[in-house]
């Protein structure tokens, strides 16, 4: 079947079988390999993208279900060379080591702040419960999200694109 | 992991969905949020040859105050239940439990109708609906019928729904809630409960239900009876395992589940003020 998505602001159309999962459609049909596959069983969150602005595990959604909807992937966050504030916060707070969980973690964190712009530390930890990281022990990820929240709510003069 | 091949049909109305189910019979499956069905299809535990996607039926996405009850459209997502003002005000137990399902990504996709139709005894909302004394509205080729939650869950992943029926609405009585509690015990944040307990106390209704203590969600009738005759929380909780048939799995033995049920029922009775 023919599937059309608006991916990172650009209309993209490709042929795929109905059983194609969104993550494979993004990676293989559209060549957007920033979104990782960790577990393939809905547990790890490495495949998190935004569907109409909300975090979703793209290994647990059919591309067909997303037909006609807007998708944002990790590739769509930065504005050219200018990192998204959440990406910058991960970099500055050492919120990643191997980086495998990072695309999903950043997408989940951006969705979290959209829903709750000034979370407590506990709310950040709960908000990221769908994302697993084998390296960092989470502390610096939580620090990064809190730093990004403080920056975004503290001054409206933040640079970079919004999701 | 990729599901086996199927034919995909998107329904643009409830009637169209029912017509497709009638046409394809047992071969067809409804797809709502897909967060129970797609994992099963990836493991090839489910191999429907036709998927009828009802995920765009926005008419079935609502929470309404209907006088003596709250009416919830079957396609309402967990994340919408979690924050809905009518629900947080009138049925706080359900709003809270919806926020305990999986993780934010799961709650952005999973629906209350899918959660109930899937009839997994380990899921949170089936036990909550039992405790609240709710009911479900199903629509089929011959019209609609209302099914009490107590008649809905018939076996492991089995419900009273016919293959050509679509769940359209969930009804929850507007109890004058005086106390409630939701106890969920698990090891990883996003997991299903190893054992869970939903309890509600109101002027006309007392309900205590168990998650994952048998092949269906279960009402803890013995506990409610004990509470009614003035037993303490600890005494009433001793009756938590009556009528249960917990299974052993990688998370817990039968004995451990029974122990958890007693401890969690006691906590639920105390937190809700039932005993
Ligand atoms: C990682 C993960 C963690 C989870 N953790 C929990 C948890 O902690 N607690 C919990 O309770 N659940 C949990 N779930 C399950 C989640 O709540 C599912 O969303 C829910 O069980 C099914 O809803 P759905 O809309 O996704 O249904 P689907 O997967 O689309 O459908 C499930 C079944 O119901 C049928 N169906 C769907 N809608 C209707 C309808 N309107 N009428 C008739 N039949 C219908 C389908 O045909 C299918 O058989 C988890 C899921 C995942 C992936
Ligand atoms: S790959 Fe999707 S949740 Fe792990
Ligand atoms: S940085 Fe390695 S998995 Fe998170």
Short mmCIF file of C-alpha atoms and ligand atoms in Angstrom, two decimals:
data_model
loop_
_atom_site.label_atom_id
_atom_site.label_comp_id
_atom_site.label_asym_id
_atom_site.label_seq_id
_atom_site.Cartn_x
_atom_site.Cartn_y
_atom_site.Cartn_z
CA UNK A 1 0.00 0.00 0.00
CA UNK A 2 1.04 3.62 -0.45
CA UNK A 3 1.83 5.47 2.78
CA UNK A 4 2.26 9.22 3.08
CA UNK A 5 3.68 10.82 6.18
CA UNK A 6 4.75 14.33 7.03
CA UNK A 7 8.21 13.59 8.45
CA UNK A 8 10.15 16.43 10.07
CA UNK A 9 8.00 18.88 8.15
CA UNK A 10 8.42 17.26 4.73
CA UNK A 11 5.76 15.21 2.93
CA UNK A 12 7.15 11.71 2.20
CA UNK A 13 5.42 8.90 0.31
CA UNK A 14 6.55 5.29 -0.10
CA UNK A 15 5.21 1.82 -0.84
CA UNK A 16 5.12 -0.65 2.03
CA UNK A 17 3.34 -3.79 3.09
CA UNK A 18 0.56 -3.20 5.63
CA UNK A 19 2.57 -5.14 8.22
CA UNK A 20 5.49 -2.70 8.05
CA UNK A 21 6.18 -1.20 11.45
CA UNK A 22 6.70 2.56 11.58
CA UNK A 23 10.31 2.22 12.75
CA UNK A 24 11.24 0.05 9.74
CA UNK A 25 9.40 2.42 7.41
CA UNK A 26 11.40 5.37 8.75
CA UNK A 27 14.73 3.54 8.69
CA UNK A 28 14.46 1.45 5.54
CA UNK A 29 11.96 3.16 3.26
CA UNK A 30 12.88 6.74 4.17
CA UNK A 31 16.53 6.23 5.17
CA UNK A 32 16.11 7.97 8.53
CA UNK A 33 18.36 5.77 10.64
CA UNK A 34 18.60 8.12 13.63
CA UNK A 35 15.74 6.23 15.27
CA UNK A 36 17.20 3.07 16.82
CA UNK A 37 15.74 -0.36 17.46
CA UNK A 38 16.77 -1.72 20.84
CA UNK A 39 14.46 -4.47 21.98
CA UNK A 40 11.83 -4.67 19.22
CA UNK A 41 9.38 -5.69 21.99
CA UNK A 42 7.98 -2.32 23.14
CA UNK A 43 10.16 -2.19 26.25
CA UNK A 44 13.26 -0.04 25.76
CA UNK A 45 12.02 3.17 24.12
CA UNK A 46 15.05 3.47 21.78
CA UNK A 47 12.58 3.75 18.88
CA UNK A 48 10.62 6.68 20.36
CA UNK A 49 9.45 9.28 17.83
CA UNK A 50 6.69 11.89 17.98
CA UNK A 51 3.39 11.19 16.27
CA UNK A 52 1.37 14.41 16.04
CA UNK A 53 3.66 15.80 18.75
CA UNK A 54 3.42 12.94 21.26
CA UNK A 55 6.01 10.30 22.13
CA UNK A 56 5.27 6.85 20.68
CA UNK A 57 7.31 3.64 20.42
CA UNK A 58 7.60 3.29 16.65
CA UNK A 59 8.26 -0.47 16.90
CA UNK A 60 4.70 -0.84 18.18
CA UNK A 61 2.83 1.12 15.53
CA UNK A 62 2.18 0.22 11.91
CA UNK A 63 3.31 2.71 9.30
CA UNK A 64 -0.25 2.30 7.98
CA UNK A 65 -1.63 3.62 11.29
CA UNK A 66 0.51 6.73 10.87
CA UNK A 67 -0.59 7.38 7.28
CA UNK A 68 -1.44 11.07 6.91
CA UNK A 69 -0.01 12.02 10.33
CA UNK A 70 2.97 14.19 11.31
CA UNK A 71 6.10 12.44 12.54
CA UNK A 72 9.13 14.02 14.18
CA UNK A 73 12.30 11.97 14.49
CA UNK A 74 15.61 12.85 16.14
CA UNK A 75 16.81 14.17 12.74
CA UNK A 76 14.06 16.80 12.88
CA UNK A 77 14.95 18.42 16.19
CA UNK A 78 18.01 20.50 15.36
CA UNK A 79 17.76 23.67 13.32
CA UNK A 80 20.64 23.20 10.88
CA UNK A 81 23.83 23.28 12.98
CA UNK A 82 21.92 24.63 15.97
CA UNK A 83 21.07 21.79 18.36
CA UNK A 84 17.66 21.61 20.00
CA UNK A 85 17.88 22.80 23.65
CA UNK A 86 17.30 19.21 24.82
CA UNK A 87 20.15 17.89 22.67
CA UNK A 88 22.40 20.63 24.01
CA UNK A 89 21.38 19.83 27.59
CA UNK A 90 22.28 16.14 27.08
CA UNK A 91 25.66 17.18 25.67
CA UNK A 92 26.43 19.68 28.44
CA UNK A 93 25.31 17.39 31.28
CA UNK A 94 26.98 14.24 29.95
CA UNK A 95 23.55 12.60 29.54
CA UNK A 96 24.91 9.93 27.19
CA UNK A 97 27.77 7.47 26.93
CA UNK A 98 27.40 4.97 24.08
CA UNK A 99 24.51 7.01 22.69
CA UNK A 100 22.33 4.10 21.68
CA UNK A 101 19.34 5.06 23.84
CA UNK A 102 19.85 8.78 23.21
CA UNK A 103 17.59 9.45 20.20
CA UNK A 104 14.64 7.81 21.97
CA UNK A 105 15.54 9.35 25.31
CA UNK A 106 15.70 12.86 23.82
CA UNK A 107 12.39 12.42 21.97
CA UNK A 108 10.70 11.11 25.14
CA UNK A 109 12.16 14.01 27.14
CA UNK A 110 10.96 16.65 24.67
CA UNK A 111 7.44 15.13 24.76
CA UNK A 112 7.60 15.08 28.57
CA UNK A 113 8.39 18.81 28.76
CA UNK A 114 5.63 19.60 26.25
CA UNK A 115 3.15 18.03 28.66
CA UNK A 116 4.81 19.24 31.87
CA UNK A 117 7.19 22.19 31.29
CA UNK A 118 8.36 22.40 34.92
CA UNK A 119 8.63 18.82 36.20
CA UNK A 120 10.14 17.80 39.54
CA UNK A 121 13.04 15.33 39.54
CA UNK A 122 10.59 12.55 40.46
CA UNK A 123 8.30 13.51 37.56
CA UNK A 124 11.24 13.37 35.15
CA UNK A 125 12.16 9.89 36.37
CA UNK A 126 8.55 8.68 36.04
CA UNK A 127 8.16 10.44 32.69
CA UNK A 128 11.13 8.51 31.28
CA UNK A 129 10.04 5.12 32.66
CA UNK A 130 9.51 3.84 29.11
CA UNK A 131 13.16 4.39 28.15
CA UNK A 132 16.03 2.16 29.22
CA UNK A 133 19.70 3.15 29.30
CA UNK A 134 22.42 0.59 29.91
CA UNK A 135 25.25 3.11 30.40
CA UNK A 136 24.57 6.28 32.32
CA UNK A 137 22.71 5.13 35.42
CA UNK A 138 20.13 7.80 34.48
CA UNK A 139 21.40 10.52 36.86
CA UNK A 140 22.88 12.72 34.16
CA UNK A 141 19.90 12.15 31.88
CA UNK A 142 17.59 13.44 34.62
CA UNK A 143 19.98 16.35 35.21
CA UNK A 144 19.91 17.20 31.50
CA UNK A 145 16.11 17.20 31.33
CA UNK A 146 15.84 19.38 34.44
CA UNK A 147 18.46 21.77 33.01
CA UNK A 148 16.55 22.01 29.73
CA UNK A 149 13.28 22.61 31.61
CA UNK A 150 14.91 25.37 33.67
CA UNK A 151 16.39 26.99 30.57
CA UNK A 152 13.15 26.85 28.60
CA UNK A 153 10.87 28.04 31.38
CA UNK A 154 13.36 30.53 32.79
CA UNK A 155 13.94 32.53 29.63
CA UNK A 156 11.79 32.65 26.53
CA UNK A 157 14.86 33.67 24.54
CA UNK A 158 15.93 30.03 24.00
CA UNK A 159 17.41 29.33 20.60
CA UNK A 160 16.99 26.32 18.36
CA UNK A 161 13.91 24.75 16.85
CA UNK A 162 10.98 23.47 18.84
CA UNK A 163 9.59 20.00 18.17
CA UNK B 1 10.15 -9.00 14.52
CA UNK B 2 7.51 -8.50 11.88
CA UNK B 3 3.89 -9.66 12.04
CA UNK B 4 2.60 -12.19 9.51
CA UNK B 5 1.06 -10.57 6.44
CA UNK B 6 -2.50 -9.28 6.65
CA UNK B 7 -4.91 -7.11 4.78
CA UNK B 8 -5.31 -3.63 6.34
CA UNK B 9 -8.65 -1.82 6.33
CA UNK B 10 -9.26 1.51 8.01
CA UNK B 11 -12.85 1.96 9.19
CA UNK B 12 -14.26 5.47 8.94
CA UNK B 13 -17.33 4.75 11.08
CA UNK B 14 -18.47 2.28 13.71
CA UNK B 15 -20.96 0.88 11.17
CA UNK B 16 -18.19 0.33 8.62
CA UNK B 17 -16.09 -1.47 11.23
CA UNK B 18 -18.98 -3.79 12.14
CA UNK B 19 -19.71 -4.45 8.45
CA UNK B 20 -16.06 -5.45 7.90
CA UNK B 21 -16.16 -7.73 10.96
CA UNK B 22 -19.37 -9.33 9.70
CA UNK B 23 -17.85 -9.84 6.25
CA UNK B 24 -14.58 -11.39 7.44
CA UNK B 25 -15.77 -13.26 10.56
CA UNK B 26 -13.11 -14.94 12.68
CA UNK B 27 -10.33 -13.97 10.27
CA UNK B 28 -10.61 -10.28 11.22
CA UNK B 29 -9.40 -8.40 14.29
CA UNK B 30 -10.08 -4.85 15.39
CA UNK B 31 -7.00 -2.66 15.84
CA UNK B 32 -7.29 0.24 18.29
CA UNK B 33 -4.04 1.48 19.89
CA UNK B 34 -2.32 -1.75 18.90
CA UNK B 35 -0.38 -1.96 22.17
CA UNK B 36 -1.60 -5.43 23.03
CA UNK B 37 -2.41 -6.76 19.58
CA UNK B 38 0.76 -5.74 17.68
CA UNK B 39 3.17 -7.25 20.25
CA UNK B 40 1.17 -10.50 20.00
CA UNK B 41 1.25 -10.36 16.20
CA UNK B 42 5.01 -9.75 16.22
CA UNK B 43 5.41 -12.90 18.31
CA UNK B 44 2.96 -14.63 15.94
CA UNK B 45 0.71 -15.43 18.89
CA UNK B 46 -1.99 -13.70 16.87
CA UNK B 47 -2.20 -14.08 13.08
CA UNK B 48 -5.35 -12.30 11.89
CA UNK B 49 -5.66 -12.12 8.11
CA UNK B 50 -7.59 -8.84 8.18
CA UNK B 51 -6.97 -5.89 10.52
CA UNK B 52 -9.81 -3.40 10.87
CA UNK B 53 -8.25 -0.18 12.16
CA UNK B 54 -10.72 1.74 14.34
CA UNK B 55 -8.00 4.09 15.62
CA UNK B 56 -9.39 7.08 13.71
CA UNK B 57 -12.95 6.84 15.07
CA UNK B 58 -12.68 10.15 16.92
CA UNK B 59 -16.44 10.03 17.70
CA UNK B 60 -15.61 7.25 20.15
CA UNK B 61 -13.03 9.35 22.01
CA UNK B 62 -14.80 11.18 24.85
CA UNK B 63 -15.48 11.37 28.57
CA UNK B 64 -18.96 12.70 29.40
CA UNK B 65 -20.90 13.33 32.57
CA UNK B 66 -24.14 11.41 31.93
CA UNK B 67 -25.96 12.16 35.17
CA UNK B 68 -25.74 9.01 37.27
CA UNK B 69 -22.72 7.71 35.41
CA UNK B 70 -19.68 8.81 33.45
CA UNK B 71 -19.70 7.66 29.82
CA UNK B 72 -16.32 6.97 28.21
CA UNK B 73 -15.83 6.37 24.49
CA UNK B 74 -14.06 3.06 23.84
CA UNK B 75 -11.27 4.73 21.83
CA UNK B 76 -10.31 7.11 24.66
CA UNK B 77 -6.59 6.74 25.35
CA UNK B 78 -5.03 6.09 28.75
CA UNK B 79 -3.30 9.51 28.65
CA UNK B 80 -6.66 11.24 28.11
CA UNK B 81 -8.29 9.36 31.02
CA UNK B 82 -5.36 10.25 33.26
CA UNK B 83 -5.95 14.01 33.00
CA UNK B 84 -9.66 14.25 32.17
CA UNK B 85 -11.35 16.77 34.52
CA UNK B 86 -14.68 14.90 34.74
CA UNK B 87 -12.92 11.64 35.55
CA UNK B 88 -10.39 13.03 38.04
CA UNK B 89 -13.32 14.66 39.84
CA UNK B 90 -15.94 11.86 39.69
CA UNK B 91 -13.96 8.62 39.30
CA UNK B 92 -10.46 9.34 40.64
CA UNK B 93 -9.65 5.62 40.93
CA UNK B 94 -9.97 5.14 37.16
CA UNK B 95 -8.04 8.32 36.28
CA UNK B 96 -5.22 7.31 38.62
CA UNK B 97 -5.07 3.70 37.44
CA UNK B 98 -4.93 4.83 33.78
CA UNK B 99 -1.82 6.82 34.71
CA UNK B 100 -0.23 3.64 36.09
CA UNK B 101 -0.57 1.72 32.81
CA UNK B 102 2.78 1.06 31.14
CA UNK B 103 4.72 4.23 30.39
CA UNK B 104 3.93 7.58 28.70
CA UNK B 105 4.49 6.19 25.19
CA UNK B 106 2.10 3.28 25.87
CA UNK B 107 -0.48 5.67 27.32
CA UNK B 108 -0.29 7.87 24.20
CA UNK B 109 -1.53 4.93 22.10
CA UNK B 110 -3.41 2.41 24.27
CA UNK B 111 -7.18 2.78 24.68
CA UNK B 112 -9.62 1.82 27.43
CA UNK B 113 -11.71 -0.21 24.97
CA UNK B 114 -8.67 -2.19 23.79
CA UNK B 115 -7.54 -2.75 27.35
CA UNK B 116 -10.92 -4.19 28.37
CA UNK B 117 -11.57 -6.16 25.16
CA UNK B 118 -8.13 -7.75 25.46
CA UNK B 119 -9.32 -9.13 28.84
CA UNK B 120 -5.86 -9.73 30.26
CA UNK B 121 -6.11 -10.54 33.99
CA UNK B 122 -2.73 -8.79 34.44
CA UNK B 123 -4.07 -5.49 33.07
CA UNK B 124 -5.07 -2.67 35.37
CA UNK B 125 -8.32 -1.30 33.96
CA UNK B 126 -10.36 -4.56 33.90
CA UNK B 127 -10.02 -4.93 37.69
CA UNK B 128 -10.74 -1.22 38.18
CA UNK B 129 -13.97 -1.48 36.17
CA UNK B 130 -15.01 -4.53 38.23
CA UNK B 131 -14.34 -2.75 41.52
CA UNK B 132 -16.37 0.26 40.35
CA UNK B 133 -19.32 -1.88 39.19
CA UNK B 134 -19.18 -0.50 35.65
CA UNK B 135 -20.60 -1.79 32.38
CA UNK B 136 -19.67 -1.95 28.69
CA UNK B 137 -21.68 -1.13 25.58
CA UNK B 138 -21.13 -3.35 22.53
CA UNK B 139 -22.48 -2.68 19.06
CA UNK B 140 -23.02 -5.45 16.52
CA UNK B 141 -24.96 -6.03 13.29
CA UNK B 142 -28.20 -6.40 15.30
CA UNK B 143 -27.80 -3.28 17.40
CA UNK B 144 -26.31 -2.52 20.75
CA UNK B 145 -26.31 -4.19 24.17
CA UNK B 146 -24.98 -3.32 27.61
CA UNK B 147 -22.87 -5.90 29.45
CA UNK B 148 -22.12 -5.66 33.19
CA UNK B 149 -18.39 -5.83 33.96
CA UNK B 150 -19.15 -8.83 36.19
CA UNK B 151 -20.40 -10.73 33.08
CA UNK B 152 -17.76 -9.45 30.65
CA UNK B 153 -14.54 -11.28 31.56
CA UNK B 154 -15.15 -14.93 30.75
CA UNK B 155 -11.67 -16.46 30.62
CA UNK B 156 -7.96 -15.81 29.95
CA UNK B 157 -7.97 -13.18 27.14
CA UNK B 158 -11.64 -14.02 26.58
CA UNK B 159 -14.61 -11.71 26.89
CA UNK B 160 -18.36 -11.81 26.30
CA UNK B 161 -17.86 -9.88 23.02
CA UNK B 162 -18.96 -11.63 19.83
CA UNK B 163 -16.45 -11.61 16.93
CA UNK B 164 -18.65 -9.11 15.05
CA UNK B 165 -19.11 -6.70 17.97
CA UNK B 166 -17.37 -3.38 18.58
CA UNK B 167 -17.04 -1.97 22.06
CA UNK B 168 -18.32 1.62 21.83
CA UNK B 169 -18.71 2.91 25.37
CA UNK B 170 -17.71 2.18 28.96
CA UNK B 171 -20.06 3.31 31.75
CA UNK B 172 -18.87 3.95 35.25
CA UNK B 173 -21.33 4.81 38.04
CA UNK B 174 -20.80 8.23 39.59
CA UNK B 175 -20.26 7.03 43.11
CA UNK B 176 -20.04 9.55 45.93
CA UNK B 177 -16.51 8.24 46.49
CA UNK B 178 -15.40 8.46 50.10
CA UNK B 179 -12.16 6.59 49.65
CA UNK B 180 -10.25 4.56 47.07
CA UNK B 181 -6.92 2.86 46.58
CA UNK B 182 -4.95 1.36 43.72
CA UNK B 183 -2.08 -0.90 44.73
CA UNK B 184 0.18 -2.12 41.94
CA UNK B 185 3.24 -4.23 42.69
CA UNK B 186 5.82 -4.72 39.95
CA UNK B 187 9.57 -4.87 39.56
CA UNK B 188 10.18 -2.62 36.55
CA UNK B 189 8.47 0.76 36.33
CA UNK B 190 6.67 0.13 33.04
CA UNK B 191 5.56 -3.44 33.71
CA UNK B 192 2.21 -5.09 34.32
CA UNK B 193 1.33 -5.77 37.96
CA UNK B 194 2.65 -8.98 39.49
CA UNK B 195 -0.40 -8.51 41.68
CA UNK B 196 -2.65 -5.45 41.94
CA UNK B 197 -5.66 -4.36 43.97
CA UNK B 198 -8.35 -1.78 43.19
CA UNK B 199 -10.63 -0.71 46.05
CA UNK B 200 -13.42 1.83 46.26
CA UNK B 201 -15.63 2.94 49.14
CA UNK B 202 -18.79 4.99 48.69
CA UNK B 203 -22.16 5.40 50.35
CA UNK B 204 -23.95 2.73 48.29
CA UNK B 205 -21.13 0.59 46.94
CA UNK B 206 -18.01 -1.18 48.14
CA UNK B 207 -15.74 -2.87 45.63
CA UNK B 208 -12.41 -4.67 45.89
CA UNK B 209 -10.90 -6.34 42.82
CA UNK B 210 -7.68 -8.22 42.12
CA UNK B 211 -5.24 -7.97 39.21
CA UNK B 212 -3.37 -11.10 38.09
CA UNK B 213 -4.75 -13.55 40.66
CA UNK B 214 -6.46 -15.89 38.20
CA UNK B 215 -7.40 -16.30 34.55
CA UNK B 216 -9.70 -13.24 34.76
CA UNK B 217 -9.74 -10.09 36.89
CA UNK B 218 -11.54 -11.06 40.11
CA UNK B 219 -13.83 -9.48 42.69
CA UNK B 220 -12.63 -10.17 46.24
CA UNK B 221 -16.09 -11.04 47.58
CA UNK B 222 -14.80 -12.55 50.84
CA UNK B 223 -12.90 -9.39 51.67
CA UNK B 224 -15.93 -7.18 51.05
CA UNK B 225 -18.09 -9.48 53.19
CA UNK B 226 -15.57 -9.39 56.05
CA UNK B 227 -15.35 -5.61 55.89
CA UNK B 228 -19.17 -5.43 55.93
CA UNK B 229 -19.30 -7.40 59.15
CA UNK B 230 -16.80 -5.13 60.86
CA UNK B 231 -13.51 -7.02 60.41
CA UNK B 232 -10.23 -5.11 60.71
CA UNK B 233 -8.10 -4.53 57.60
CA UNK B 234 -5.70 -7.29 58.66
CA UNK B 235 -8.53 -9.77 59.33
CA UNK B 236 -10.35 -8.98 56.07
CA UNK B 237 -7.09 -9.21 54.09
CA UNK B 238 -6.69 -12.83 55.25
CA UNK B 239 -9.60 -13.62 52.91
CA UNK B 240 -7.92 -12.01 49.87
CA UNK B 241 -7.07 -15.32 48.20
CA UNK B 242 -10.54 -16.91 48.47
CA UNK B 243 -11.70 -18.02 45.03
CA UNK B 244 -8.40 -17.08 43.35
CA UNK B 245 -6.25 -19.34 41.14
CA UNK B 246 -2.96 -17.48 40.69
CA UNK B 247 -0.41 -18.93 38.26
CA UNK B 248 3.34 -19.23 38.74
CA UNK B 249 5.53 -17.47 36.16
CA UNK B 250 9.02 -15.96 35.90
CA UNK B 251 8.00 -13.11 38.21
CA UNK B 252 6.37 -14.99 41.07
CA UNK B 253 5.37 -18.34 42.53
CA UNK B 254 1.79 -19.08 43.54
CA UNK B 255 2.66 -18.64 47.24
CA UNK B 256 4.33 -15.29 46.58
CA UNK B 257 1.30 -14.02 44.65
CA UNK B 258 -0.99 -15.11 47.50
CA UNK B 259 1.22 -13.30 50.00
CA UNK B 260 1.22 -10.17 47.84
CA UNK B 261 -2.57 -10.30 47.53
CA UNK B 262 -2.99 -10.32 51.32
CA UNK B 263 -0.48 -7.50 51.86
CA UNK B 264 -1.82 -5.32 49.04
CA UNK B 265 -5.47 -5.86 50.04
CA UNK B 266 -4.62 -4.81 53.61
CA UNK B 267 -2.92 -1.66 52.32
CA UNK B 268 -5.83 -0.93 49.99
CA UNK B 269 -8.39 -1.32 52.78
CA UNK B 270 -6.37 1.02 54.99
CA UNK B 271 -5.74 3.63 52.31
CA UNK B 272 -9.37 3.70 51.15
CA UNK B 273 -10.65 3.72 54.70
CA UNK B 274 -12.70 0.57 54.03
CA UNK B 275 -11.43 -1.02 57.23
C1 LIG C 1 5.35 -1.94 27.05
C2 LIG C 1 3.91 -2.11 27.42
C3 LIG C 1 3.54 -2.03 28.76
C4 LIG C 1 2.21 -2.16 29.14
N1 LIG C 1 1.91 -2.10 30.46
C5 LIG C 1 0.62 -2.24 30.86
C6 LIG C 1 0.27 -2.15 32.23
O1 LIG C 1 1.11 -1.91 33.09
N2 LIG C 1 -1.03 -2.30 32.56
C7 LIG C 1 -2.01 -2.52 31.64
O2 LIG C 1 -3.16 -2.62 31.99
N3 LIG C 1 -1.71 -2.62 30.31
C8 LIG C 1 -0.42 -2.47 29.92
N4 LIG C 1 -0.13 -2.55 28.57
C9 LIG C 1 -1.21 -2.81 27.59
C10 LIG C 1 -1.84 -1.51 27.14
O3 LIG C 1 -2.63 -0.97 28.18
C11 LIG C 1 -2.70 -1.70 25.89
O4 LIG C 1 -2.82 -0.44 25.31
C12 LIG C 1 -4.10 -2.20 26.09
O5 LIG C 1 -4.08 -3.40 26.80
C13 LIG C 1 -4.78 -2.48 24.76
O6 LIG C 1 -5.32 -1.32 24.22
P1 LIG C 1 -5.11 -0.98 22.68
O7 LIG C 1 -5.99 0.17 22.38
O8 LIG C 1 -3.67 -0.83 22.41
O9 LIG C 1 -5.73 -2.29 21.99
P2 LIG C 1 -5.26 -3.17 20.74
O10 LIG C 1 -3.92 -3.75 20.98
O11 LIG C 1 -5.46 -2.41 19.49
O12 LIG C 1 -6.36 -4.32 20.83
C14 LIG C 1 -6.36 -5.27 21.88
C15 LIG C 1 -7.50 -6.27 21.66
O13 LIG C 1 -8.76 -5.67 21.85
C16 LIG C 1 -9.55 -5.70 20.67
N5 LIG C 1 -10.21 -4.39 20.59
C17 LIG C 1 -9.59 -3.17 20.61
N6 LIG C 1 -10.50 -2.18 20.60
C18 LIG C 1 -11.72 -2.78 20.58
C19 LIG C 1 -13.07 -2.29 20.57
N7 LIG C 1 -13.35 -0.97 20.59
N8 LIG C 1 -14.08 -3.21 20.53
C20 LIG C 1 -13.81 -4.54 20.53
N9 LIG C 1 -12.58 -5.05 20.54
C21 LIG C 1 -11.54 -4.19 20.56
C22 LIG C 1 -8.58 -6.00 19.56
O14 LIG C 1 -9.19 -6.65 18.48
C23 LIG C 1 -7.53 -6.84 20.25
O15 LIG C 1 -7.97 -8.16 20.33
C24 LIG C 1 1.20 -2.40 28.16
C25 LIG C 1 1.55 -2.46 26.81
C26 LIG C 1 2.89 -2.32 26.43
C27 LIG C 1 3.23 -2.42 24.98
S1 LIG C 2 12.72 -0.98 20.00
FE1 LIG C 2 10.77 -0.10 20.36
S2 LIG C 2 10.64 -0.13 22.49
FE2 LIG C 2 12.57 -1.13 22.18
S1 LIG C 3 23.99 5.91 26.68
FE1 LIG C 3 24.35 3.81 26.26
S2 LIG C 3 22.36 2.99 26.45
FE2 LIG C 3 22.08 4.98 27.19
#
